[in-house]
PDB file of C-alpha atoms in Angstrom:
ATOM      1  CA  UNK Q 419       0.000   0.000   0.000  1.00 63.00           C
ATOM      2  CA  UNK Q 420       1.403   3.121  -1.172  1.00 86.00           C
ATOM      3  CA  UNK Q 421       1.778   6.068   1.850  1.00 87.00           C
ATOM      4  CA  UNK Q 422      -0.464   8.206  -0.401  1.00 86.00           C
ATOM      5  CA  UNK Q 423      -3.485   6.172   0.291  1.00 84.00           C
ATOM      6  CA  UNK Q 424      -2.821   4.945   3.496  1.00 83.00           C
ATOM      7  CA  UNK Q 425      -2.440   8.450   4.440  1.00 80.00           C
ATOM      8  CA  UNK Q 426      -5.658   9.409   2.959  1.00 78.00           C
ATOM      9  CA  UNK Q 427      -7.498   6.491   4.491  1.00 78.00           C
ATOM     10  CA  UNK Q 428      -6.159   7.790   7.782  1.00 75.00           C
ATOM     11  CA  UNK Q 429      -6.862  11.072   7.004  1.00 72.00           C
ATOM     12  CA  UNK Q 430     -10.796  10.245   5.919  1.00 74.00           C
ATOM     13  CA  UNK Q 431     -11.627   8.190   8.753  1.00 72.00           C
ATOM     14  CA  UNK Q 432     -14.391   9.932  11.125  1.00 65.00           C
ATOM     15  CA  UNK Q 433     -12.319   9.930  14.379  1.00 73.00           C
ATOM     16  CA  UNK Q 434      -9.463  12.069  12.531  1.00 73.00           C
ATOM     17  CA  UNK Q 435     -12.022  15.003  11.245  1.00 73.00           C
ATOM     18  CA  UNK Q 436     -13.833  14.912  14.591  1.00 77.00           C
ATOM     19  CA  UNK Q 437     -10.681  16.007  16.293  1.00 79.00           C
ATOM     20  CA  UNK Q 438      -9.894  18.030  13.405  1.00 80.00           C
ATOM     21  CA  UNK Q 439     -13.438  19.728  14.494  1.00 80.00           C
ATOM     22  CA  UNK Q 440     -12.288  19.857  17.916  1.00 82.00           C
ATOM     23  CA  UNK Q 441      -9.215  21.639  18.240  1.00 86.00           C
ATOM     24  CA  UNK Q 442     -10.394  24.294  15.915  1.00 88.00           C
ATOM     25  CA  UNK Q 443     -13.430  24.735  18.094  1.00 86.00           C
ATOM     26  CA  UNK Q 444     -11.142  24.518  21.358  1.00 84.00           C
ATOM     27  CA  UNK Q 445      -9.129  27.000  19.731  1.00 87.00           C
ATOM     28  CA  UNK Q 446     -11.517  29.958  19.095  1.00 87.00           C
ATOM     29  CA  UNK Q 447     -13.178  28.742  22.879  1.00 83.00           C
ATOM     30  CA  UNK Q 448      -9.667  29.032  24.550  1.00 83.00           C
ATOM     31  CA  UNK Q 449      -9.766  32.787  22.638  1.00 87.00           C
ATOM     32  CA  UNK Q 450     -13.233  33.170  24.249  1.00 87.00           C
ATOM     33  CA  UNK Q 451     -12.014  32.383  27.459  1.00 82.00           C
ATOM     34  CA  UNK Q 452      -8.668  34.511  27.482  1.00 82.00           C
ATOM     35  CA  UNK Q 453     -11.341  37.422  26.901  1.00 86.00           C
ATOM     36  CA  UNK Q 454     -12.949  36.791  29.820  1.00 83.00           C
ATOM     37  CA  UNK Q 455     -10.491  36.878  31.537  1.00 79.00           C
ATOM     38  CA  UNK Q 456      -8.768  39.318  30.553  1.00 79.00           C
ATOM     39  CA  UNK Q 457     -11.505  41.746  29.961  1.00 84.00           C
ATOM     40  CA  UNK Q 458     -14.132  40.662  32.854  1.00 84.00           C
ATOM     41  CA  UNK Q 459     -12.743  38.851  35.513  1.00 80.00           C
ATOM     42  CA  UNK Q 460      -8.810  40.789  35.777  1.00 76.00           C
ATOM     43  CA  UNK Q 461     -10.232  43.900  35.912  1.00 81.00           C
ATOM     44  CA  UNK Q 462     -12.528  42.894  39.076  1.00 84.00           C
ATOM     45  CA  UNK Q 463      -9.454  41.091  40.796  1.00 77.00           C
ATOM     46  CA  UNK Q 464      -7.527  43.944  40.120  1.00 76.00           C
ATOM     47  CA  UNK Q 465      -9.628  46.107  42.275  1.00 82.00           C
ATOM     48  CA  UNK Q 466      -9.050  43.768  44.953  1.00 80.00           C
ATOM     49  CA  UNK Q 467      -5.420  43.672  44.753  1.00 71.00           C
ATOM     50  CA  UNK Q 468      -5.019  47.295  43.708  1.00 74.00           C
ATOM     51  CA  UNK Q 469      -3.487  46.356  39.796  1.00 66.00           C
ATOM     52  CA  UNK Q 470      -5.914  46.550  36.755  1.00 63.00           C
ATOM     53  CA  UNK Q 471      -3.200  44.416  34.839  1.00 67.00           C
ATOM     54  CA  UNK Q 472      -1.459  41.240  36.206  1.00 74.00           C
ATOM     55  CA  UNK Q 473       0.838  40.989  33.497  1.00 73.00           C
ATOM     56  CA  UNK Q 474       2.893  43.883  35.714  1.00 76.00           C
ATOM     57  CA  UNK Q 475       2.762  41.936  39.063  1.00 82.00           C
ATOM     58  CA  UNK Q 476       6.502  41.009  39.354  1.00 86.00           C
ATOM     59  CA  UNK Q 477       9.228  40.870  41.990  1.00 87.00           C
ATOM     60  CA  UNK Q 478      12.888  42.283  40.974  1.00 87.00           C
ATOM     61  CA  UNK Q 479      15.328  39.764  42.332  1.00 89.00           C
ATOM     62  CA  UNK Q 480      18.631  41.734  40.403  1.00 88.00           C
ATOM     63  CA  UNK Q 481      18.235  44.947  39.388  1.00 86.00           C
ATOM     64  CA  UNK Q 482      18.549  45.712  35.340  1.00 85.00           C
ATOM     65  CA  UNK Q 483      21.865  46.066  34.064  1.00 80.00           C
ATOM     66  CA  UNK Q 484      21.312  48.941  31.717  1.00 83.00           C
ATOM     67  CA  UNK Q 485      18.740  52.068  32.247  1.00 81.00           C
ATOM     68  CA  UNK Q 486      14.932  51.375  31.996  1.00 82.00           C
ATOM     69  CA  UNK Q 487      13.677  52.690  28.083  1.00 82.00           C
ATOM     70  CA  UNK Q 488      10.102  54.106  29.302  1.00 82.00           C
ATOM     71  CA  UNK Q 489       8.008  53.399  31.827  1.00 86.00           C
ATOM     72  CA  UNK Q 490       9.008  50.601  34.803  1.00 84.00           C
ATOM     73  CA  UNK Q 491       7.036  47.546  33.454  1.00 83.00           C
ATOM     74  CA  UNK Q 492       7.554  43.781  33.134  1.00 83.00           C
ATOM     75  CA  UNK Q 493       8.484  43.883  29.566  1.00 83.00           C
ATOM     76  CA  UNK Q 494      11.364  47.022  29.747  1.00 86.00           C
ATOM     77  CA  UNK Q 495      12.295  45.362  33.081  1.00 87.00           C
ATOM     78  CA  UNK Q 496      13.477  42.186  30.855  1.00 85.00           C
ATOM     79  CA  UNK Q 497      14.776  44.070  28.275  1.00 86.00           C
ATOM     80  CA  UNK Q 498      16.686  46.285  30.239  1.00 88.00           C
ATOM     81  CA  UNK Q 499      18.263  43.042  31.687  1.00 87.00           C
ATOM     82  CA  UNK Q 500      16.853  42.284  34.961  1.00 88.00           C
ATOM     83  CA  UNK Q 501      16.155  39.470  36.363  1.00 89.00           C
ATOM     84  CA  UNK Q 502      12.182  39.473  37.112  1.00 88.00           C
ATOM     85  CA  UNK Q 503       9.726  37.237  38.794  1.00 90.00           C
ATOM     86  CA  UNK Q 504       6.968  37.463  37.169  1.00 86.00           C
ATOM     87  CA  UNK Q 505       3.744  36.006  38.539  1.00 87.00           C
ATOM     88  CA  UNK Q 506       1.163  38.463  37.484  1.00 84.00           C
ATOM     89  CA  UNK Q 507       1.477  36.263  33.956  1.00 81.00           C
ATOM     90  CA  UNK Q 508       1.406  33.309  35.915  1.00 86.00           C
ATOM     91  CA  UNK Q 509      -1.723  33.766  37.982  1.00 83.00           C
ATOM     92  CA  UNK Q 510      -3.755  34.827  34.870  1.00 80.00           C
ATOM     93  CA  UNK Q 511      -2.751  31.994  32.605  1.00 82.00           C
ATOM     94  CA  UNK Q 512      -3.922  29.934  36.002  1.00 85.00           C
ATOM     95  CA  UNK Q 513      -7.102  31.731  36.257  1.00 81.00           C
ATOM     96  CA  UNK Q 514      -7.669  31.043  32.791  1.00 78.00           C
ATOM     97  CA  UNK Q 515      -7.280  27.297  33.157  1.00 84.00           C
ATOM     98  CA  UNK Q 516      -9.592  27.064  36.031  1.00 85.00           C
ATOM     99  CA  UNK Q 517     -12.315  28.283  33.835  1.00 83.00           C
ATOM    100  CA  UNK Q 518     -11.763  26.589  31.158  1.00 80.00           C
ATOM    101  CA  UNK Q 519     -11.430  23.609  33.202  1.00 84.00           C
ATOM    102  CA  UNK Q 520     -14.520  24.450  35.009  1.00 86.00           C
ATOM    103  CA  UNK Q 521     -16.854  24.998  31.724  1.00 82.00           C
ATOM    104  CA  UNK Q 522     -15.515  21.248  30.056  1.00 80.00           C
ATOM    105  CA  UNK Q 523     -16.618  19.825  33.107  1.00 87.00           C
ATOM    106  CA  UNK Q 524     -19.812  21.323  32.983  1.00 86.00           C
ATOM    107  CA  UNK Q 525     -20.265  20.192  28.960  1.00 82.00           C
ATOM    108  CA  UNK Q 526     -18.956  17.103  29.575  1.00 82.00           C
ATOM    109  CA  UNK Q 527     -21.557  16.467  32.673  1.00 88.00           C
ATOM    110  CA  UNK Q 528     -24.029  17.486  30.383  1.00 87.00           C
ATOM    111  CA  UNK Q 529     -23.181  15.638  27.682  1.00 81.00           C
ATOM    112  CA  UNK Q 530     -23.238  12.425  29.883  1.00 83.00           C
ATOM    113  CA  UNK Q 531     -27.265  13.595  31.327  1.00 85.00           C
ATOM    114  CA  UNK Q 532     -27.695  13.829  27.553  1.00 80.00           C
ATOM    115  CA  UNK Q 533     -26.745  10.520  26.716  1.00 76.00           C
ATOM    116  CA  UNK Q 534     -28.398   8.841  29.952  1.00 75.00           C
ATOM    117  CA  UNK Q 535     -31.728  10.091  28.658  1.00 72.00           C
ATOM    118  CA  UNK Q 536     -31.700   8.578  25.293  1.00 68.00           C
ATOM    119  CA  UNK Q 537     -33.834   5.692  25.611  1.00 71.00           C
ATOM    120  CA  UNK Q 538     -32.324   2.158  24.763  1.00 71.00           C
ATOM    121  CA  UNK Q 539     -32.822   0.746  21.508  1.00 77.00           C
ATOM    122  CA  UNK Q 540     -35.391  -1.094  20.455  1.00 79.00           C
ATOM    123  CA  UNK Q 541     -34.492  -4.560  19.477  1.00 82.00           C
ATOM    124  CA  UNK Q 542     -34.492  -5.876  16.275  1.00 84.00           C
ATOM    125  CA  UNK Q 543     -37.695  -7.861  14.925  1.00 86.00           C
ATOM    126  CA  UNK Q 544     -37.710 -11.967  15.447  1.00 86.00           C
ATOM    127  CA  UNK Q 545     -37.073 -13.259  11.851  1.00 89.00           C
ATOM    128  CA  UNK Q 546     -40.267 -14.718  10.296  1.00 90.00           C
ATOM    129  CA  UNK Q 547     -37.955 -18.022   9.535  1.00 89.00           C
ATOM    130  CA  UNK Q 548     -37.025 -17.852  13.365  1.00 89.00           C
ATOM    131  CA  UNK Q 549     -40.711 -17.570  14.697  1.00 88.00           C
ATOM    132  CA  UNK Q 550     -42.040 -20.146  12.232  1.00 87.00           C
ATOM    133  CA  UNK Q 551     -39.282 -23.152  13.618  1.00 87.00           C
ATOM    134  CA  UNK Q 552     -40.233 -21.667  17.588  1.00 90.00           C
ATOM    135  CA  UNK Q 553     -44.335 -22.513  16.377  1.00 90.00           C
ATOM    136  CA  UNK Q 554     -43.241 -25.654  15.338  1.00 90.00           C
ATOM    137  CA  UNK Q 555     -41.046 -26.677  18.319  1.00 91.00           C
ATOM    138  CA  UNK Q 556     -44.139 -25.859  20.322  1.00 89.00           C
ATOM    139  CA  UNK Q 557     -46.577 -27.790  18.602  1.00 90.00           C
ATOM    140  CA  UNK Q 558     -43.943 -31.025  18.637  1.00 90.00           C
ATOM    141  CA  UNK Q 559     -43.818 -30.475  22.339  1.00 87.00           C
ATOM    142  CA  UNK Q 560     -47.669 -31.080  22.726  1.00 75.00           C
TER     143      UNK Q 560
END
C-alpha cells in the first residue's frame, strides 16, 4: 500500500475530522475564554489587589543592568536586563485554566445527562424463519 493512500485512508476516517473539528473549536473557545479573563474577571481582581493588569505583578530579584527605556514595566524590566519574577502572567494563565477547566466539566456532565436520557434501543424484529421453527417446536412439544 502506497503512503499516499494509506495516508488518505487515515486522514478520511471519522475519528481524525472529529478532532480536526475539535481543536479548531477549542481553539476559538480558549480565545473566548482569554477574553474573559482578561476583559471581565482581571479587571474585578484587580480592584481587589489594587493592579488593573497582572501581566505587571513582578518581583525584581537583580536589578537591570542597563537604564529602563520608558516606563518601569515587566516587559522594559526584561529588556533592560533584569532578572524578574513574574507572577502576574502566571496567575492569569492559572485563572484562565480554572475556567476553562470548570466549563468542560460542565459540557462534559451534560453531555453524559444527555446521553443517559436517550432511551435504549429497540431490538431488532424476530425473523419470520425464526418464529415459524419456535411454532413448530411448540406444537412437537404437545
Amino acid at each position: 500500500m502506497s503512503i499516499v493512500k494509506e495516508f488518505k485512508e487515515f486522514a478520511l476516517k471519522g475519528n481524525v475530522m472529529d478532532l480536526a473539528v475539535g481543536v479548531i473549536i477549542g481553539a476559538a473557545f480558549g480565545k473566548i475564554v482569554d477574553s474573559i479573563v482578561k476583559d471581565l474577571i482581571n479587571p474585578i481582581l484587580g480592584l481587589v489587589v489594587g493592579k488593573p493588569n497582572f501581566d505587571n505583578l513582578y518581583l525584581i530579584l537583580k536589578a537591570p543592568a542597563k537604564a529602563l527605556e520608558g516606563p518601569e514595566t515587566y516587559e522594559t524590566l526584561v529588556k533592560a536586563g533584569a532578572s524578574v519574577f513574574g507572577f502576574g502572567a502566571f496567575l492569569t494563565i492559572v485563572v484562565n485554566f480554572a475556567i476553562l477547566a470548570f466549563i468542560v466539566f460542565w459540557m462534559v456532565k451534560t453531555m453524559n445527562r444527555i446521553k443517559r436520557q436517550e432511551p435504549p434501543p429497540s431490538p431488532a424484529p424476530t425473523p419470520e424463519d425464526t418464529v415459524l421453527l419456535r411454532q413448530i417446536r411448540d406444537s412437537l412439544k404437545k
